[in-house]
C-alpha cells in the first residue's frame, strides 16, 4: 500500500507550506511510538489524569427493555472532560511539546475536542486557540465557556456553513501561517497523513481496553461493535483492535432529517469519492466538486466528509455503515437516560439508536458493545430548546 | 514549447520580469471576467491567472474567499471557466493559467480536465492543495498535452522539496512569499531573495512570487529578486470595491514590475 494510504484513500493533499511540517510530525510520531519515556508518560497520564481504563458497563435495564442481545457500554463519557477526544488531545499535546512547539490550535464542532485540546494545553503548558463555527458556538455555548475557563481562546468562524468544516479550513489557514511555532491538533482520524493513523493509534486504547474487559466479563469476544461516525475517531478507536477478529462492526452516520431531504451528514448514503481538507475519501459534494452543506442535530457529526480508513474498511466489507436520523437519535438520548441513568452525547446517541434497532433482532446470548463516546450534559440545553422548553 | 515558457524566455532575453495578475472567474460575472482579461492584456499582463471558485479555499484569505463565494452564487463551475477560456481565445493570445483546488479537478476527471483545458486554450494549471507527491498522473497527462503544471514552493521548503517541486514544475515555479494565505501582509526583508537564490541553485526554471503583493512598491521590490510577480487579492479587492480605479492600478503595477 502507498505510504499514507488506506487502499485508494488517504494521502496528503495540502499546500506546500505544510508539507515539511507533516513530514516532521510523521517522524516525531513514529519516534514517539518507540520512545519508552514518552509512552510511559502517556500511559501514566491515561491512568492518573484521564481516568483510564474507562468501565465497560453491562446496561441491564436497557438490554431488558430492548429484549434481545446483551448490550455493553464502553464508558468514554467517563473519561476526563467527558468524551473520548481527550485520548488524542493529550497524546498530541505531549507530541507538540516534544517537537518544541509553543502553541497548539484545534477545530471543534461539538466543542468536545476543543475542550480536550484546551485541557491538554493547560496540562503540558502550551498556548491554545480553538476555531469554532458561529452556529456551533450557539448550540454548544457551555463548551465555549469551558474552553475559556481552561485558558484557551475560542475564535469564531463566521464564514461558509459556520460549522465544523469551516472551523477546519480556518485552523488549516492558521497552521499554514504559524507552522513554525504551532502544532495543529486535528481532532479526528481525518486530514493529511499522518493524522488519520496517528489519531487512530491514540484512540485505539478504547478497543484494547474493551477487548480485555469483555473477555473478563463474558469470557469471549463480542458479536457486534457499534459506534457513531463523524470524522470517525471514536469508531476507529474501538474497531481497530478487533479488525482481525470475528466481530461484526457497524458505523452510524448522521441521517439528519432523512437522506431524501438532503439535510444530513451520511457520506456513504449520499456521497462519493473526493479530495477534501488533506485526504482522498468519501465526501458530500455536487457534480462540480463543490462541498455540500450538511445537517445533524449533533454538531460533532455535522460534517461533509469522513476519515479515509472508513471507506477502505467499507469497500473491504469489514465494517458496515448505516445512519440514524435526528429523531431516532433524540429518542435514543431519552431512552438511555431513563433506563440507565446515563445521558449520552447526541453524537453517541446515534450509536445507541442503531442498537435499539439491532438488539431486538438478536438472541439473548449475543453481545453488543456500544461506544458511548461522550456524555450528554453539553446537549441538555440544545435538546430542551428542540422540545420547546426554556430553561 | 508552451506559451508560458516562451513568455519567460522572451522576457529573460529582454531582461524583463513577468507581471501576472490574478482574477476570480465569475466575479462579478463571467461576462465581466472576459472584459477584465482583455483589459489586463491591454495593460501589459504577461500571463493571467484565472481563479476557479471552490467552496473550501483553504489557501486563500478573506478577499479571495469572498470572491469565490460570489462566483459560486453566480453558478460558476470549473466547466464554465474552461468554456470561458474557449470564448476568450477568439480575442486574446495572452497565456492563461487556471488556479483551482484539486477536488473540482478530481471530480471532473484528471485526464478529461487536462485535455478539455488544453483544447480550450488554457496554458497552465496551479493547484495549491496538490503537491507533486500526489500529482503523478496529472503531471504525466499534462506533459503529453503540453500544459504547464505550476507547483508551489514556500519559505518552509527544504532542499529535498525544492528539488521535487522544481522537477515537477513546467512553465514556472510559484514561490509563496510567506508562511500564510493569499492576501496576508508581505514582509519585505531579504528572506525572499535568499529563498529564491536557494531555488536558483537547484533549477533554472523561472520563479514567480505571489501571496501578499498588494502595492506597486511591493511589486517593484519583489520583481527585483524574481522572474515574475503575481498580484491577486489586491486586484480582486479593487474589482469589488473601486472598479473605476482598476485600469490605473493595473498600469502602476505593470510599470513597477521590471
Short mmCIF file of N, CA and C in Angstrom, two decimals, chain A residues 2-3 5 10-20 23 159-160 165-166 169-170 172-174 176-180 272-278 280 283 285-292, chain B residues 53-61 65 69 72 76-79 102-108 128-134 152-158 161-162 165 176 178-181 211:
data_model
loop_
_atom_site.label_atom_id
_atom_site.label_comp_id
_atom_site.label_asym_id
_atom_site.label_seq_id
_atom_site.Cartn_x
_atom_site.Cartn_y
_atom_site.Cartn_z
N UNK A 2 0.50 2.25 -0.80
CA UNK A 2 1.26 3.50 -0.85
C UNK A 2 1.28 4.15 0.54
N UNK A 3 2.41 4.72 0.91
CA UNK A 3 2.55 5.30 2.24
C UNK A 3 1.50 6.39 2.49
N UNK A 5 -1.62 5.87 2.76
CA UNK A 5 -2.89 5.50 2.12
C UNK A 5 -3.51 4.27 2.78
N UNK A 10 -6.87 8.34 1.42
CA UNK A 10 -5.86 8.93 2.30
C UNK A 10 -5.00 9.93 1.56
N UNK A 11 -3.69 9.89 1.79
CA UNK A 11 -2.78 10.79 1.10
C UNK A 11 -2.52 12.07 1.88
N UNK A 12 -1.97 13.03 1.14
CA UNK A 12 -1.51 14.26 1.78
C UNK A 12 -1.73 15.41 0.80
N UNK A 13 -2.94 15.91 0.78
CA UNK A 13 -3.31 16.96 -0.19
C UNK A 13 -3.35 18.31 0.52
N UNK A 14 -2.20 18.91 0.68
CA UNK A 14 -2.11 20.20 1.39
C UNK A 14 -1.18 21.15 0.65
N UNK A 15 -1.31 22.45 0.94
CA UNK A 15 -0.37 23.40 0.36
C UNK A 15 1.08 23.07 0.76
N UNK A 16 1.99 23.40 -0.13
CA UNK A 16 3.40 23.09 0.05
C UNK A 16 3.95 23.57 1.40
N UNK A 17 3.45 24.72 1.87
CA UNK A 17 3.94 25.29 3.13
C UNK A 17 3.86 24.27 4.27
N UNK A 18 2.84 23.40 4.22
CA UNK A 18 2.63 22.46 5.32
C UNK A 18 3.37 21.14 5.14
N UNK A 19 3.86 20.88 3.94
CA UNK A 19 4.48 19.56 3.70
C UNK A 19 5.63 19.26 4.66
N UNK A 20 6.57 20.19 4.86
CA UNK A 20 7.66 19.88 5.79
C UNK A 20 7.16 19.60 7.21
N UNK A 23 5.84 16.11 7.44
CA UNK A 23 6.94 15.14 7.44
C UNK A 23 7.60 15.10 8.81
N UNK A 159 -17.77 32.22 8.56
CA UNK A 159 -17.86 32.07 7.10
C UNK A 159 -18.37 30.68 6.71
N UNK A 160 -18.74 30.56 5.46
CA UNK A 160 -19.19 29.27 4.91
C UNK A 160 -20.42 28.76 5.63
N UNK A 165 -16.66 22.10 9.28
CA UNK A 165 -15.76 22.10 8.11
C UNK A 165 -15.08 23.46 7.94
N UNK A 166 -15.79 24.51 8.25
CA UNK A 166 -15.20 25.84 8.12
C UNK A 166 -14.21 26.11 9.25
N UNK A 169 -11.08 24.56 7.98
CA UNK A 169 -10.43 25.44 7.00
C UNK A 169 -9.64 26.54 7.70
N UNK A 170 -10.26 27.16 8.69
CA UNK A 170 -9.60 28.26 9.39
C UNK A 170 -8.39 27.77 10.17
N UNK A 172 -6.57 25.22 9.41
CA UNK A 172 -5.51 24.93 8.43
C UNK A 172 -4.84 26.22 7.95
N UNK A 173 -5.64 27.29 7.79
CA UNK A 173 -5.06 28.58 7.39
C UNK A 173 -4.14 29.12 8.48
N UNK A 174 -4.57 28.99 9.72
CA UNK A 174 -3.74 29.42 10.85
C UNK A 174 -2.45 28.61 10.87
N UNK A 176 -0.97 27.07 8.44
CA UNK A 176 -0.13 27.47 7.32
C UNK A 176 0.65 28.73 7.66
N UNK A 177 0.01 29.64 8.38
CA UNK A 177 0.63 30.91 8.73
C UNK A 177 1.66 30.76 9.85
N UNK A 178 1.33 29.94 10.84
CA UNK A 178 2.16 29.87 12.05
C UNK A 178 2.85 28.53 12.25
N UNK A 179 3.09 27.85 11.12
CA UNK A 179 3.55 26.46 11.19
C UNK A 179 4.86 26.29 11.95
N UNK A 180 5.67 27.33 11.98
CA UNK A 180 6.97 27.18 12.65
C UNK A 180 6.83 27.06 14.16
N UNK A 272 -19.72 10.64 -2.51
CA UNK A 272 -18.88 9.95 -3.50
C UNK A 272 -17.43 10.29 -3.18
N UNK A 273 -16.50 9.65 -3.89
CA UNK A 273 -15.09 9.89 -3.58
C UNK A 273 -14.69 11.31 -3.97
N UNK A 274 -13.94 11.94 -3.09
CA UNK A 274 -13.43 13.27 -3.37
C UNK A 274 -12.15 13.51 -2.59
N UNK A 275 -11.61 14.72 -2.75
CA UNK A 275 -10.42 15.09 -2.01
C UNK A 275 -10.74 16.34 -1.22
N UNK A 276 -10.61 16.26 0.09
CA UNK A 276 -11.10 17.34 0.92
C UNK A 276 -10.24 17.48 2.17
N UNK A 277 -9.82 18.71 2.45
CA UNK A 277 -9.08 19.04 3.67
C UNK A 277 -7.95 18.05 3.94
N UNK A 278 -7.24 17.71 2.88
CA UNK A 278 -6.00 16.97 3.08
C UNK A 278 -5.99 15.52 2.69
N UNK A 280 -7.97 11.97 0.41
CA UNK A 280 -8.93 11.42 -0.53
C UNK A 280 -9.84 10.47 0.23
N UNK A 283 -17.13 11.98 0.39
CA UNK A 283 -17.44 13.40 0.57
C UNK A 283 -18.84 13.69 0.04
N UNK A 285 -20.72 16.06 -1.97
CA UNK A 285 -20.33 17.09 -2.93
C UNK A 285 -21.31 17.11 -4.10
N UNK A 286 -21.29 18.23 -4.84
CA UNK A 286 -22.14 18.30 -6.02
C UNK A 286 -21.35 17.80 -7.25
N UNK A 287 -21.97 17.84 -8.42
CA UNK A 287 -21.35 17.29 -9.62
C UNK A 287 -20.09 18.05 -10.03
N UNK A 288 -19.94 19.28 -9.54
CA UNK A 288 -18.78 20.08 -9.90
C UNK A 288 -17.67 20.03 -8.86
N UNK A 289 -17.85 19.17 -7.85
CA UNK A 289 -16.79 19.01 -6.85
C UNK A 289 -16.83 20.04 -5.74
N UNK A 290 -17.92 20.80 -5.66
CA UNK A 290 -18.05 21.69 -4.51
C UNK A 290 -18.73 20.95 -3.37
N UNK A 291 -18.35 21.35 -2.14
CA UNK A 291 -18.76 20.60 -0.96
C UNK A 291 -20.16 21.04 -0.54
N UNK A 292 -21.00 20.08 -0.27
CA UNK A 292 -22.39 20.39 0.08
C UNK A 292 -22.54 20.70 1.57
N UNK B 53 -13.71 29.15 -8.65
CA UNK B 53 -14.25 29.19 -7.29
C UNK B 53 -14.45 27.80 -6.71
N UNK B 54 -14.22 27.69 -5.40
CA UNK B 54 -14.40 26.43 -4.68
C UNK B 54 -14.98 26.76 -3.31
N UNK B 55 -15.80 25.85 -2.79
CA UNK B 55 -16.47 26.11 -1.51
C UNK B 55 -15.50 26.22 -0.33
N UNK B 56 -14.36 25.55 -0.41
CA UNK B 56 -13.47 25.49 0.75
C UNK B 56 -12.02 25.84 0.40
N UNK B 57 -11.79 27.11 0.04
CA UNK B 57 -10.47 27.52 -0.44
C UNK B 57 -9.47 27.72 0.71
N UNK B 58 -8.84 26.63 1.16
CA UNK B 58 -8.09 26.70 2.41
C UNK B 58 -6.74 27.41 2.29
N UNK B 59 -6.31 27.74 1.06
CA UNK B 59 -5.06 28.50 0.95
C UNK B 59 -5.34 30.00 0.78
N UNK B 60 -6.62 30.37 0.79
CA UNK B 60 -6.96 31.76 0.49
C UNK B 60 -7.42 32.54 1.71
N UNK B 61 -7.06 33.82 1.70
CA UNK B 61 -7.52 34.74 2.72
C UNK B 61 -8.92 35.24 2.40
N UNK B 65 -11.64 34.37 -0.64
CA UNK B 65 -12.77 33.55 -0.16
C UNK B 65 -14.10 34.18 -0.55
N UNK B 69 -17.07 32.95 -3.07
CA UNK B 69 -18.48 32.83 -2.67
C UNK B 69 -19.39 33.54 -3.67
N UNK B 72 -19.49 31.50 -6.91
CA UNK B 72 -20.31 30.29 -6.74
C UNK B 72 -21.79 30.64 -6.77
N UNK B 76 -20.90 29.69 -11.11
CA UNK B 76 -19.66 29.42 -11.86
C UNK B 76 -19.05 28.09 -11.41
N UNK B 77 -18.65 27.28 -12.39
CA UNK B 77 -18.05 25.97 -12.12
C UNK B 77 -16.78 25.85 -12.96
N UNK B 78 -16.01 24.80 -12.69
CA UNK B 78 -14.80 24.55 -13.49
C UNK B 78 -15.15 24.42 -14.97
N UNK B 79 -16.23 23.69 -15.25
CA UNK B 79 -16.71 23.51 -16.61
C UNK B 79 -16.92 24.87 -17.31
N UNK B 102 -8.05 21.10 -5.86
CA UNK B 102 -7.96 19.80 -6.52
C UNK B 102 -9.30 19.10 -6.67
N UNK B 103 -10.21 19.24 -5.69
CA UNK B 103 -11.42 18.42 -5.78
C UNK B 103 -12.25 18.65 -7.04
N UNK B 104 -12.44 19.91 -7.48
CA UNK B 104 -13.17 20.09 -8.75
C UNK B 104 -12.48 19.36 -9.91
N UNK B 105 -11.16 19.33 -9.92
CA UNK B 105 -10.42 18.63 -10.98
C UNK B 105 -10.63 17.12 -10.85
N UNK B 106 -10.53 16.64 -9.62
CA UNK B 106 -10.71 15.20 -9.36
C UNK B 106 -12.09 14.74 -9.79
N UNK B 107 -13.09 15.56 -9.45
CA UNK B 107 -14.47 15.22 -9.79
C UNK B 107 -14.70 15.26 -11.31
N UNK B 108 -14.08 16.22 -11.95
CA UNK B 108 -14.17 16.38 -13.40
C UNK B 108 -13.50 15.20 -14.11
N UNK B 128 -3.20 24.56 -5.61
CA UNK B 128 -2.42 24.77 -4.38
C UNK B 128 -2.49 23.61 -3.37
N UNK B 129 -3.54 22.82 -3.42
CA UNK B 129 -3.60 21.71 -2.45
C UNK B 129 -3.19 20.38 -3.08
N UNK B 130 -2.48 20.44 -4.19
CA UNK B 130 -1.97 19.22 -4.82
C UNK B 130 -0.45 19.31 -4.93
N UNK B 131 0.26 18.80 -3.92
CA UNK B 131 1.73 18.80 -4.02
C UNK B 131 2.17 17.75 -5.05
N UNK B 132 3.38 17.88 -5.60
CA UNK B 132 3.82 16.94 -6.65
C UNK B 132 3.75 15.48 -6.19
N UNK B 133 3.91 15.27 -4.89
CA UNK B 133 3.86 13.90 -4.33
C UNK B 133 2.56 13.18 -4.70
N UNK B 134 1.47 13.96 -4.88
CA UNK B 134 0.16 13.35 -5.16
C UNK B 134 -0.24 13.55 -6.62
N UNK B 152 4.04 24.85 -6.19
CA UNK B 152 4.39 25.91 -5.26
C UNK B 152 5.57 25.54 -4.38
N UNK B 153 6.35 26.54 -4.05
CA UNK B 153 7.37 26.41 -3.01
C UNK B 153 7.08 27.46 -1.96
N UNK B 154 7.55 27.21 -0.75
CA UNK B 154 7.24 28.11 0.35
C UNK B 154 8.49 28.36 1.17
N UNK B 155 8.45 29.34 2.06
CA UNK B 155 9.63 29.60 2.90
C UNK B 155 10.05 28.39 3.73
N UNK B 156 9.11 27.47 3.96
CA UNK B 156 9.43 26.28 4.76
C UNK B 156 10.03 25.15 3.93
N UNK B 157 10.08 25.31 2.61
CA UNK B 157 10.53 24.20 1.76
C UNK B 157 12.00 23.87 1.99
N UNK B 158 12.26 22.60 2.17
CA UNK B 158 13.63 22.12 2.34
C UNK B 158 14.25 21.87 0.96
N UNK B 161 12.49 19.25 -0.96
CA UNK B 161 11.22 19.71 -1.52
C UNK B 161 11.47 20.57 -2.76
N UNK B 162 12.48 21.42 -2.68
CA UNK B 162 12.77 22.29 -3.83
C UNK B 162 13.09 21.44 -5.05
N UNK B 165 9.79 19.80 -6.32
CA UNK B 165 8.89 20.77 -6.96
C UNK B 165 9.48 21.29 -8.27
N UNK B 176 5.71 31.09 -2.81
CA UNK B 176 4.79 31.72 -1.86
C UNK B 176 5.63 32.58 -0.92
N UNK B 178 5.44 34.01 1.83
CA UNK B 178 5.43 33.93 3.31
C UNK B 178 4.75 32.64 3.74
N UNK B 179 4.89 32.27 5.00
CA UNK B 179 4.05 31.20 5.53
C UNK B 179 2.70 31.85 5.79
N UNK B 180 1.73 31.52 4.97
CA UNK B 180 0.44 32.17 5.15
C UNK B 180 -0.48 31.93 3.99
N UNK B 181 -1.55 32.72 3.95
CA UNK B 181 -2.59 32.56 2.95
C UNK B 181 -2.60 33.78 2.04
N UNK B 211 1.36 35.84 -3.25
CA UNK B 211 0.83 35.91 -1.88
C UNK B 211 1.31 37.20 -1.22
#
